[in-house]
Coordinates of C-alpha atoms in Angstrom, one line a residue:
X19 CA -16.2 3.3 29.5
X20 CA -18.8 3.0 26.3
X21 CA -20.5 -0.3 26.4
X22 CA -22.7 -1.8 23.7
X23 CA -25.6 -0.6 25.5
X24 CA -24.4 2.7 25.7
X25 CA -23.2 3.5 22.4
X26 CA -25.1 5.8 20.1
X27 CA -25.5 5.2 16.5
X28 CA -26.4 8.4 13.9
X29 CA -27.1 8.1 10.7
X30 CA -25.4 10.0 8.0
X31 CA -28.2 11.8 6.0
X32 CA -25.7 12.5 3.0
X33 CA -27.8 14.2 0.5
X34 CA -28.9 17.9 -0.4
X35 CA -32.4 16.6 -1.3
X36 CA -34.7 18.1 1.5
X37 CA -37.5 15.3 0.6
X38 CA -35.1 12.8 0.2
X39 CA -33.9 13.2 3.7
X40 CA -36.9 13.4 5.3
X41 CA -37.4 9.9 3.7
X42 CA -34.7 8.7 5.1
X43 CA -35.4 10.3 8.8
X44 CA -38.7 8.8 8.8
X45 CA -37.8 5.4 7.7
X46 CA -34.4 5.2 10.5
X47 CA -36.5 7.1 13.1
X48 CA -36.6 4.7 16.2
X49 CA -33.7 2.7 14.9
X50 CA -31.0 5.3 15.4
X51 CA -30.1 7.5 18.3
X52 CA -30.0 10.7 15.5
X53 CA -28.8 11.8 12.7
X54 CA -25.7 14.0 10.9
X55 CA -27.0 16.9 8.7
X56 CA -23.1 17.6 6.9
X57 CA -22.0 20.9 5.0
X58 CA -23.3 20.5 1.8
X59 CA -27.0 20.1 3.0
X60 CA -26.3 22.8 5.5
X61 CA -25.3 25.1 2.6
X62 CA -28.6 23.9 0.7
X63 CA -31.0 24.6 2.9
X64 CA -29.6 26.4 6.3
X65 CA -31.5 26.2 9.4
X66 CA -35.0 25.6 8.0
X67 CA -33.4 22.7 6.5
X68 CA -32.3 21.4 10.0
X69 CA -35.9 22.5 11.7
X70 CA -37.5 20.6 9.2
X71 CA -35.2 17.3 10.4
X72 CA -35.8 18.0 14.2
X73 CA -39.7 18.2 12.9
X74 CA -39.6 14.4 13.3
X75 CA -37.8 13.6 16.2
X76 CA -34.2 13.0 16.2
X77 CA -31.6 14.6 17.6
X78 CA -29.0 16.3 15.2
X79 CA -25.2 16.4 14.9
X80 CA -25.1 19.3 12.6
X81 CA -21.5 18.6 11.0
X82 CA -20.2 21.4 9.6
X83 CA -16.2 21.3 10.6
X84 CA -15.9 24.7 11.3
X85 CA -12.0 25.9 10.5
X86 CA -10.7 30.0 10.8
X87 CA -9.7 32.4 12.6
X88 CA -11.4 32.0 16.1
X89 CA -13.5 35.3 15.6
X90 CA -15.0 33.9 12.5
X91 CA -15.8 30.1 14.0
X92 CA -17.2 31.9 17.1
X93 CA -19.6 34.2 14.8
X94 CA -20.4 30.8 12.9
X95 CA -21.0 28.8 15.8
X96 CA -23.4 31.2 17.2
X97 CA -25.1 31.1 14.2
X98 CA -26.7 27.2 14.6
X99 CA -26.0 26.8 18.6
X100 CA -29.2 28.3 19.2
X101 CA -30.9 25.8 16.9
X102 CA -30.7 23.1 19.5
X103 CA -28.7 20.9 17.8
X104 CA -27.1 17.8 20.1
X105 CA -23.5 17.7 18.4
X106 CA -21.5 20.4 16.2
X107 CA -18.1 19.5 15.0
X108 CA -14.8 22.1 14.4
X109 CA -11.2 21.0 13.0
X110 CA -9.0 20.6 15.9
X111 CA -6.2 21.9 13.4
X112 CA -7.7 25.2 14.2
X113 CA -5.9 25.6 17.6
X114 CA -6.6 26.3 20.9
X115 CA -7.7 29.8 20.6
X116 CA -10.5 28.6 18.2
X117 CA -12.0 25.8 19.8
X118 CA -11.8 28.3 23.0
X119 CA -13.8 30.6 21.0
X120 CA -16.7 27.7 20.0
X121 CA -17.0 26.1 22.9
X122 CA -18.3 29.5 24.2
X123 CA -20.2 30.6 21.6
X124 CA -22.3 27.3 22.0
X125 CA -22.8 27.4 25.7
X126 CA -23.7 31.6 25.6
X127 CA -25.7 31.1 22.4
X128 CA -27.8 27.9 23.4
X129 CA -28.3 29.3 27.0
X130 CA -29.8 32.6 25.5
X131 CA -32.0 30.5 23.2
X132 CA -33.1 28.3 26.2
X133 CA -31.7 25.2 24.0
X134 CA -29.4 22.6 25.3
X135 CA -25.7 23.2 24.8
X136 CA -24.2 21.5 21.9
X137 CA -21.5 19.0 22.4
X138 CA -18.5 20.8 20.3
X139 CA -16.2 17.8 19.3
X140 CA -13.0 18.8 17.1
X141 CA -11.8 16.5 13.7
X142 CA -8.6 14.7 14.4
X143 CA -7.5 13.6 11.1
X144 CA -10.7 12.9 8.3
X145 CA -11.2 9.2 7.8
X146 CA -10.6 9.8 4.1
X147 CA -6.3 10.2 4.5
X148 CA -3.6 7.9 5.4
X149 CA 0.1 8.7 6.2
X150 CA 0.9 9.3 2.7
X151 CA -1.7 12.1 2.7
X152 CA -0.5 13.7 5.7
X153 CA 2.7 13.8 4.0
X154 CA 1.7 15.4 1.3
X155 CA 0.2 18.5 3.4
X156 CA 3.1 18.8 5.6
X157 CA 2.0 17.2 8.6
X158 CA 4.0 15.0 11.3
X159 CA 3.1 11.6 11.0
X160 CA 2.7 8.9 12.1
X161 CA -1.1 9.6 11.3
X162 CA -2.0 7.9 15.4
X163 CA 0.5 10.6 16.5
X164 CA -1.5 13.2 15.1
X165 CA -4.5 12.3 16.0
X166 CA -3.3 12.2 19.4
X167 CA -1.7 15.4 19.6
X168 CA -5.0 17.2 18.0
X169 CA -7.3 15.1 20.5
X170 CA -5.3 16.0 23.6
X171 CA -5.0 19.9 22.2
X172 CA -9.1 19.5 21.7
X173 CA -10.0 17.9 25.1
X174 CA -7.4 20.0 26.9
X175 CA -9.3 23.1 25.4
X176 CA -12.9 22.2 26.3
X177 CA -14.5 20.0 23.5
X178 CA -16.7 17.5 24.9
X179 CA -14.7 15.4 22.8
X180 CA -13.2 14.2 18.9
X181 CA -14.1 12.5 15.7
X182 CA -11.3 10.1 14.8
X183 CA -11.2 6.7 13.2
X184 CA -11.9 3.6 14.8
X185 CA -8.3 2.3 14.4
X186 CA -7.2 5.2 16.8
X187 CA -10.4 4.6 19.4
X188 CA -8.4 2.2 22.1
X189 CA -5.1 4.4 21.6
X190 CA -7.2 7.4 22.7
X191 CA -8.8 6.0 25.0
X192 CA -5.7 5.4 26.9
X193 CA -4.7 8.9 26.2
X194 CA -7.9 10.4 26.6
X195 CA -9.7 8.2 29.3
X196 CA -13.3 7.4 29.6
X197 CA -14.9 10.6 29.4
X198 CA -14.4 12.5 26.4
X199 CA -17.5 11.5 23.5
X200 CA -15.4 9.5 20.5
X201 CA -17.0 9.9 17.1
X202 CA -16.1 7.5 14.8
X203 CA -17.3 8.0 11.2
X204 CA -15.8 5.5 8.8
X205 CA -18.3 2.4 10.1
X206 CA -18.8 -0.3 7.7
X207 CA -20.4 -3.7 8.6
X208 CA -19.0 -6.9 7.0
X209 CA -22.1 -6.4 4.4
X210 CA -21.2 -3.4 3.1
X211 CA -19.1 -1.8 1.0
X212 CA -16.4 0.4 2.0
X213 CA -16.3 2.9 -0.7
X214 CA -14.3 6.2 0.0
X215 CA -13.4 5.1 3.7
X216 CA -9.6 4.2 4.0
X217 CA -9.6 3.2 8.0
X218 CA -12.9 1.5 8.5
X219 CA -14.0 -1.0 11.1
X220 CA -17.5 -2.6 11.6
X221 CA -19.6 -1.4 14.2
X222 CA -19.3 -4.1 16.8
X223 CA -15.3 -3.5 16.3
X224 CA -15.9 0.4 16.6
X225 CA -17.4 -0.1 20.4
X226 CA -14.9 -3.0 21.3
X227 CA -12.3 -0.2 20.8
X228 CA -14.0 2.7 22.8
X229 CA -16.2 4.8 20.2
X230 CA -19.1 6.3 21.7
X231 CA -21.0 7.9 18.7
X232 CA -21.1 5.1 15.7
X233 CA -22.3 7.4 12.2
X234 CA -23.1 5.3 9.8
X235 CA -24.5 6.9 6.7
X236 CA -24.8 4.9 3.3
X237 CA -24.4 1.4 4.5
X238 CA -28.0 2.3 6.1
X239 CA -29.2 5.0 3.6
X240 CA -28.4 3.3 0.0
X241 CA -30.4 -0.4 1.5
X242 CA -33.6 -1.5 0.1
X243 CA -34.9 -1.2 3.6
X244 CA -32.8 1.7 5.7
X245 CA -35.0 0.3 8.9
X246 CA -34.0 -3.3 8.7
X247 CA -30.5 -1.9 7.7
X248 CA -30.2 0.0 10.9
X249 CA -31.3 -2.4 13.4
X250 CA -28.6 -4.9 11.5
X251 CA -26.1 -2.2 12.7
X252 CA -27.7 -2.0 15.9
X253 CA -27.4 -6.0 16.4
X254 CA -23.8 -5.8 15.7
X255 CA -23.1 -3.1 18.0
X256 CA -24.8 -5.1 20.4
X257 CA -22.9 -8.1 19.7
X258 CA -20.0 -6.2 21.3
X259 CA -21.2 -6.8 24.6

């Protein structure tokens, strides 16, 4: 089971500024286990962008939440495996045939590029919905339901594991067990505000419940000091123990 020792925390480098987030990789570098490059920096500057991250030292979750037909999301997934990232994320909503499909694209990809495999880990349900919102898109709720149904479909298909919110962590780590890595965006200490998140916890609460990759992005990135602001994060995980 995750422990507060073994927990990893990755900063969310939210910004299409390539200087900018080299700032921001330099400042946290020490402080953080790694860092999450998302879509629209991705689309900004492609794999030099993420070469010129790796440059100084962290490990990347390159989150991208790949979602098509499985030919496609293969084709796309071997596109960036071979770039040695440490996490790459697809939409569980996909099915099983996709995440089929990138799970082996990573580990033929990576292996021909002499890289380590990346973990694939599939999106449950975005931290930005509630019920109401699946509703609205004609999905079954209760949202826990679904993110159970989606994170049993994604383990049961391969992915080294899922990125849910922290108020589902302890429910699928019952379903789940101990194994399967549990992202869990939406992390806010008591400091900070929450700001687009609807199901947040703090990070202490987020490894009390079972989350075994914290990413925290502007509670860190938007501080005075983004060091002192990670190790308060860091504390607070620890406090878990």
């Amino acid at each position: 089971m995750t422990t507060a020792h073994t927990a990893q925390l990755y900063c969310a480098l939210d910004t299409v500024d390539l200087a900018q987030a080299r700032l921001w990789a330099g400042q946290i570098a020490g402080h953080v286990d790694g860092v999450k490059l998302g879509l629209e920096f991705f689309l900004a500057h492609g794999p030099a962008g993420v070469r010129a991250i790796q440059a100084i030292g962290l490990p990347i979750f390159l989150d991208l939440k790949l979602h098509d037909i499985p030919n496609t999301v293969a084709g796309a997934v071997r596109a960036v495996a071979g770039l040695g990232v440490a996490v790459m994320t697809v939409h569980a909503s996909g099915g099983a045939a996709m995440m089929r499909a990138a799970v082996e694209a990573a580990e033929t990809t990576a292996k021909a590029a002499g890289v380590p495999v990346p973990k694939v880990v599939g999106v449950t349900v975005l931290t930005s919905l509630a019920d109401d919102d699946l509703q609205q898109t004609g999905q079954s709720g209760p949202l826990p339901d679904q993110v159970v149904r989606l994170a049993q479909l994604a383990v049961q298909n391969g992915l080294a594991g899922v990125v849910s919110s922290a108020k589902e962590a302890a429910l699928l780590r019952s379903k789940l067990g101990a194994a399967p890595l549990l992202v869990v965006p939406g992390i806010r200490p008591t400091w900070a505000e929450a700001g687009d998140q609807k199901r947040i916890v703090t990070p202490g609460e987020a490894v009390r419940l079972g989350g075994s990759l914290l990413v925290v992005g502007r509670p860190i990135t938007e501080a005075r000091d983004p060091a002192d602001a990670a190790r308060r994060v860091r504390a607070d995980m620890m406090a878990a123990a």
